[in-house]
Coordinates of N, CA and C in Angstrom, one line a residue:
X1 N -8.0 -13.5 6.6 CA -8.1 -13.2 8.0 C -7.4 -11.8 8.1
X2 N -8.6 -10.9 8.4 CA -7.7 -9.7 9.3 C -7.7 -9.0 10.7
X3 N -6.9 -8.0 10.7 CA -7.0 -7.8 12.0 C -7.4 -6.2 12.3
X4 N -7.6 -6.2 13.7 CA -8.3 -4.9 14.4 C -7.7 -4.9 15.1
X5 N -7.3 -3.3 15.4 CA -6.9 -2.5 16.7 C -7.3 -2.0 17.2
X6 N -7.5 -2.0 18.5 CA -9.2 -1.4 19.1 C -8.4 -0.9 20.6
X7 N -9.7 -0.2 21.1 CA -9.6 -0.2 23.1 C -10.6 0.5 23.0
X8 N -10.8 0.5 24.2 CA -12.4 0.6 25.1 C -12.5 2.0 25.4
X9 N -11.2 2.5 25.6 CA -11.2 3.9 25.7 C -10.0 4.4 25.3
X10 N -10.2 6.0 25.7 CA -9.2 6.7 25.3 C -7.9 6.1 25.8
X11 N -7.9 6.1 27.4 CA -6.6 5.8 27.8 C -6.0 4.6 28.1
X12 N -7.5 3.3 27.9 CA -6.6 1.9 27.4 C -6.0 1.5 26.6
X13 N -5.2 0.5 27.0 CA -4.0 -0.3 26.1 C -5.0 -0.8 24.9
X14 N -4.3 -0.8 24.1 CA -4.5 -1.5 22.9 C -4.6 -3.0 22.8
X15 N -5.9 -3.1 22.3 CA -6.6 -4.5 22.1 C -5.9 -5.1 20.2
X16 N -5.3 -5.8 19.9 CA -5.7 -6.4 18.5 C -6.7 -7.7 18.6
X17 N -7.6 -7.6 17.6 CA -8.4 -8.9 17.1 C -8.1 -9.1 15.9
X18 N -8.2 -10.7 15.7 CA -8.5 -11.6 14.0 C -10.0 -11.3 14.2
X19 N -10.0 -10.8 12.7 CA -11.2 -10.9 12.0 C -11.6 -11.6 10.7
X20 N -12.6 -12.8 10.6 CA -13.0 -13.4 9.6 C -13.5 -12.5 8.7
X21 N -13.9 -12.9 7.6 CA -14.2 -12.5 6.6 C -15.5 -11.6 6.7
X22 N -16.6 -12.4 7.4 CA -17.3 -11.9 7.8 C -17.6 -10.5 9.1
X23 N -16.4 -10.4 9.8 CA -16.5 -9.4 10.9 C -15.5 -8.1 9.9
X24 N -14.8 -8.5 8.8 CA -13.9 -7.7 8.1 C -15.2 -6.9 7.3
X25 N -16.5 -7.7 6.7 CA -17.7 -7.0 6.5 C -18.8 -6.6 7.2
X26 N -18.6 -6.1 8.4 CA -19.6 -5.7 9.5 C -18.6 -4.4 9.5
X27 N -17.5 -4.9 9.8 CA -16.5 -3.4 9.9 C -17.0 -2.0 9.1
X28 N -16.2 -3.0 7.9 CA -16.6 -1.8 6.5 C -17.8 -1.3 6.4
X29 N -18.9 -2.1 6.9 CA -20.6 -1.4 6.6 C -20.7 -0.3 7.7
X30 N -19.5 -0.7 9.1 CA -20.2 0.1 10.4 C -19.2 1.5 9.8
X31 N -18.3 1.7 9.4 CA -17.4 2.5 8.9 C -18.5 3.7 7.7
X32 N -18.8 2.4 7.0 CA -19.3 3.5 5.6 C -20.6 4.4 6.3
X33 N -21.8 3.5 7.2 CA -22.8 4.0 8.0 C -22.0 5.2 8.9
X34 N -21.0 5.4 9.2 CA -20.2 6.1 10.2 C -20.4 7.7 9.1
X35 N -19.7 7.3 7.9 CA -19.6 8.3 7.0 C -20.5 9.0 7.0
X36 N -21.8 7.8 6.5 CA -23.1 8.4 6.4 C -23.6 9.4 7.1
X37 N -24.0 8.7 8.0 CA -24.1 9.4 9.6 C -23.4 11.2 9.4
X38 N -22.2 11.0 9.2 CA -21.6 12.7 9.2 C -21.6 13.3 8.3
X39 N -22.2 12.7 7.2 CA -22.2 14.1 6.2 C -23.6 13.8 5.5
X40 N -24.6 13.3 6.6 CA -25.9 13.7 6.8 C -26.5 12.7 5.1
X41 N -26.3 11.2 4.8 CA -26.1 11.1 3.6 C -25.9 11.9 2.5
X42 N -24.8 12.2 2.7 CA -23.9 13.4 1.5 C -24.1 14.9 1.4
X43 N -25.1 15.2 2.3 CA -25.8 16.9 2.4 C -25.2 17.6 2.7
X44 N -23.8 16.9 3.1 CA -23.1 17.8 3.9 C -21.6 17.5 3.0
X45 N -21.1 18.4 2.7 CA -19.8 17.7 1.6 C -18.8 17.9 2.6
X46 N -18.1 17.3 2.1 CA -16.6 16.7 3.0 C -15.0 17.5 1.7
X47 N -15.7 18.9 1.8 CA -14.4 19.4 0.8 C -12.8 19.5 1.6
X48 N -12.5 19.3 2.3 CA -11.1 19.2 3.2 C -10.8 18.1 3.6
X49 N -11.3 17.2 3.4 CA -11.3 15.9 3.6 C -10.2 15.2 1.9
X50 N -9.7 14.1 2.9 CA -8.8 13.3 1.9 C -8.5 12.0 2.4
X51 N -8.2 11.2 1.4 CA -8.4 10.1 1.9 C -6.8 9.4 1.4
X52 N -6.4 8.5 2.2 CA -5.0 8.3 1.5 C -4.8 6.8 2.0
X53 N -4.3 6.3 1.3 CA -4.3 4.7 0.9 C -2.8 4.0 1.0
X54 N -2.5 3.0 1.7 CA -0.7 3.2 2.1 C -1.1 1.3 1.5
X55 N -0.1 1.4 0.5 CA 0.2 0.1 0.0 C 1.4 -0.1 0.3
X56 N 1.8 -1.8 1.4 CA 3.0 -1.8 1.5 C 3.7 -3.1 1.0
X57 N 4.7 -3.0 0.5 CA 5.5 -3.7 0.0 C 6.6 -4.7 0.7
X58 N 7.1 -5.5 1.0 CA 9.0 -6.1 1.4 C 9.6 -7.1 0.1
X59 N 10.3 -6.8 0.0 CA 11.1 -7.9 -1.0 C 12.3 -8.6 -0.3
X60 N 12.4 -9.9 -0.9 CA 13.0 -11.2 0.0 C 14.0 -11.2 -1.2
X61 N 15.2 -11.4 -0.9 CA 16.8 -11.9 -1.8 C 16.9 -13.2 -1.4
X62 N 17.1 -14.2 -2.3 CA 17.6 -15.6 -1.5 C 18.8 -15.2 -0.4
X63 N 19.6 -14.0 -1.0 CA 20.9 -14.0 -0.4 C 20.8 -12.4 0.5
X64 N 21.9 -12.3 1.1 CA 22.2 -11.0 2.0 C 22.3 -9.8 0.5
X65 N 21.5 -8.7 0.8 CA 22.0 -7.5 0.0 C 23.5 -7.6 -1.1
X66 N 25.1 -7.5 0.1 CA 25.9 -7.5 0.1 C 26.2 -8.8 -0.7
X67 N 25.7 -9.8 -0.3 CA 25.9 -11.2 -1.4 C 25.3 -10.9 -2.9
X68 N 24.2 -10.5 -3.0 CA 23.6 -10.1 -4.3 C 24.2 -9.6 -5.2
X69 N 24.5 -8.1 -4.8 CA 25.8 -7.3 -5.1 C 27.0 -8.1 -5.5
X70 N 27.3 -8.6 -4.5 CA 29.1 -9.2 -4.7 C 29.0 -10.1 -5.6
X71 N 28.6 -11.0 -5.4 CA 28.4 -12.7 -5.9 C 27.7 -12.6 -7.4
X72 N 26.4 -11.6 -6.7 CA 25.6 -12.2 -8.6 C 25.8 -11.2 -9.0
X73 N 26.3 -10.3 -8.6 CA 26.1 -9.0 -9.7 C 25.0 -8.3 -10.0
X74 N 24.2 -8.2 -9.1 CA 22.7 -7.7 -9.5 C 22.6 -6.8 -8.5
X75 N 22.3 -5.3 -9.0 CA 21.5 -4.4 -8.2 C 20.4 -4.5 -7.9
X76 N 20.0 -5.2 -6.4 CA 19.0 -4.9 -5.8 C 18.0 -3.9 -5.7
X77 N 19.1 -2.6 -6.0 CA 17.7 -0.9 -6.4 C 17.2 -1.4 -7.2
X78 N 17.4 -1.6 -8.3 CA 16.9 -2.0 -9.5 C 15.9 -2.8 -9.8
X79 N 15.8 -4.0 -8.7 CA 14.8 -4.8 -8.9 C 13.8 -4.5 -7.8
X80 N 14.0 -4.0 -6.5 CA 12.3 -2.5 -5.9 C 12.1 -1.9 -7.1
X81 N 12.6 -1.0 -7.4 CA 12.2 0.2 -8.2 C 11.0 -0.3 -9.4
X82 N 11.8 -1.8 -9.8 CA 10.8 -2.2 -10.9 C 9.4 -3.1 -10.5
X83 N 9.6 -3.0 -9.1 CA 8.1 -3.7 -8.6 C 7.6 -2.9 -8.3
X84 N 8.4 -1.7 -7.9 CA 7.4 -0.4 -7.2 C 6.6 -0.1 -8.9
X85 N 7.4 0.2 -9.7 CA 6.9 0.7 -10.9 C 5.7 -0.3 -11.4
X86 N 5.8 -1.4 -11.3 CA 4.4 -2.7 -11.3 C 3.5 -2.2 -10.8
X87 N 3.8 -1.7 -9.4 CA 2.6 -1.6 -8.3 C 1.8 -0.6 -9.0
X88 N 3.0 0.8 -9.5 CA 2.1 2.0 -9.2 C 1.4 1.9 -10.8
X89 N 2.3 0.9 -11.9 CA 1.0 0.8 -13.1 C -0.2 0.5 -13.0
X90 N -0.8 -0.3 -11.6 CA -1.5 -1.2 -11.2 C -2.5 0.1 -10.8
X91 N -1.8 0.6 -9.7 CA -2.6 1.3 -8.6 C -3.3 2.4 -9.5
X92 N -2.7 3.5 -10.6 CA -2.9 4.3 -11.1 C -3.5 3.9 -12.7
X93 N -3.6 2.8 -12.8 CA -4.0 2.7 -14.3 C -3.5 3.5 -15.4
X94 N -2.3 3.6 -15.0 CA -1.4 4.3 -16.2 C -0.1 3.4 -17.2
X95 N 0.0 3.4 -18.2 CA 1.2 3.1 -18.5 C 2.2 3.7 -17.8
X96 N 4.1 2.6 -18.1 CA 4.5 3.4 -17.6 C 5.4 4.7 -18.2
X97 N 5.0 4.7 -19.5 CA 5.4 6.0 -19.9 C 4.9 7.3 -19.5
X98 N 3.1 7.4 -18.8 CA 3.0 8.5 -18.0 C 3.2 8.8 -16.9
X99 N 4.3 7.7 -16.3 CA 4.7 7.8 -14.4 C 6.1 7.8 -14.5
X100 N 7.1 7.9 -15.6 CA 8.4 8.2 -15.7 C 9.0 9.2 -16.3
X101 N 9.6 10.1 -16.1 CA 9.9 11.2 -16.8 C 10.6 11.0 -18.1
X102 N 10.5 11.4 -19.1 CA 10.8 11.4 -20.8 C 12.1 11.4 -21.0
X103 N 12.4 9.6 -21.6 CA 13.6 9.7 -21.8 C 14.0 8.1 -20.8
X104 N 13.4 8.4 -19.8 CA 13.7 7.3 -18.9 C 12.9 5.9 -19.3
X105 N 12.4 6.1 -20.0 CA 11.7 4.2 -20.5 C 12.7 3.2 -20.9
X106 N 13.5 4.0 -22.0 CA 14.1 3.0 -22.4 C 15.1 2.4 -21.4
X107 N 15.6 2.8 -20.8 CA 16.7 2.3 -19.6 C 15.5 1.6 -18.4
X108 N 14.6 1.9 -18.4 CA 13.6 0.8 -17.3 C 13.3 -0.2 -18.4
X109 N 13.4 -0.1 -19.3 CA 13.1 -1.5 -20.3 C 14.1 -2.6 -20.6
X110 N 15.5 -2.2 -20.0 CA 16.4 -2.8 -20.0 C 16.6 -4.2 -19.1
X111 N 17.2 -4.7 -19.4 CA 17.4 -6.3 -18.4 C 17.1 -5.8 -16.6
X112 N 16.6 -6.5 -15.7 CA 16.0 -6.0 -14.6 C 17.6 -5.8 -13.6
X113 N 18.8 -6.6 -14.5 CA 19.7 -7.0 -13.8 C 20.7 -5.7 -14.0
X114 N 20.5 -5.3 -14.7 CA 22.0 -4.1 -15.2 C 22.0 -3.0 -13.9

């Protein structure tokens, strides 16, 4: 299930809708037709154009930050950093020795807890 943010015009309030699966693929077709539509099926190149992709993340501690820290002993930077570093193996199809500066693997290969 997702959702849409919409309004009817410029200067109305903001509508959200759930969208089923199926209205999440009416979207995407009316969007890519959208594309189509402006650059005349592709005759028209879109060189200043970019497109940018926002993947977002939260991470849950059983405990408070400050408890993690105190109690278990575990840096929390440490364990984002190493899911960010998942993500972005993921996102970029890279190992992660070409997304870390040289030198720095071996210390991200280390226990997630140090």
């Amino acid at each position: 299930m997702g959702t849409k943010r919409t309004r009817t015009s410029l200067l109305a309030e903001y509508q959200t809708l759930s969208l089923a699966a199926d209205d999440q693929k009416r979207e995407k077709e009316a969007a890519f037709d959208l594309l189509d539509a402006l650059t005349r099926s592709g005759a028209l190149p879109m060189d200043h154009a970019s497109l940018h992709v926002v993947v977002a993340a939260t991470h849950c501690f059983d405990k408070t930050v400050t408890a993690t820290v105190v109690q278990d002993n575990v840096n929390p930077i440490k364990k984002v950093e190493r899911s960010m570093l998942i993500m972005a193996t993921t996102l970029h199809v890279e190992p992660v020795a070409a997304l870390v500066r040289a030198g720095m693997e071996p210390a991200l290969r280390g226990a997630p807890d140090e």
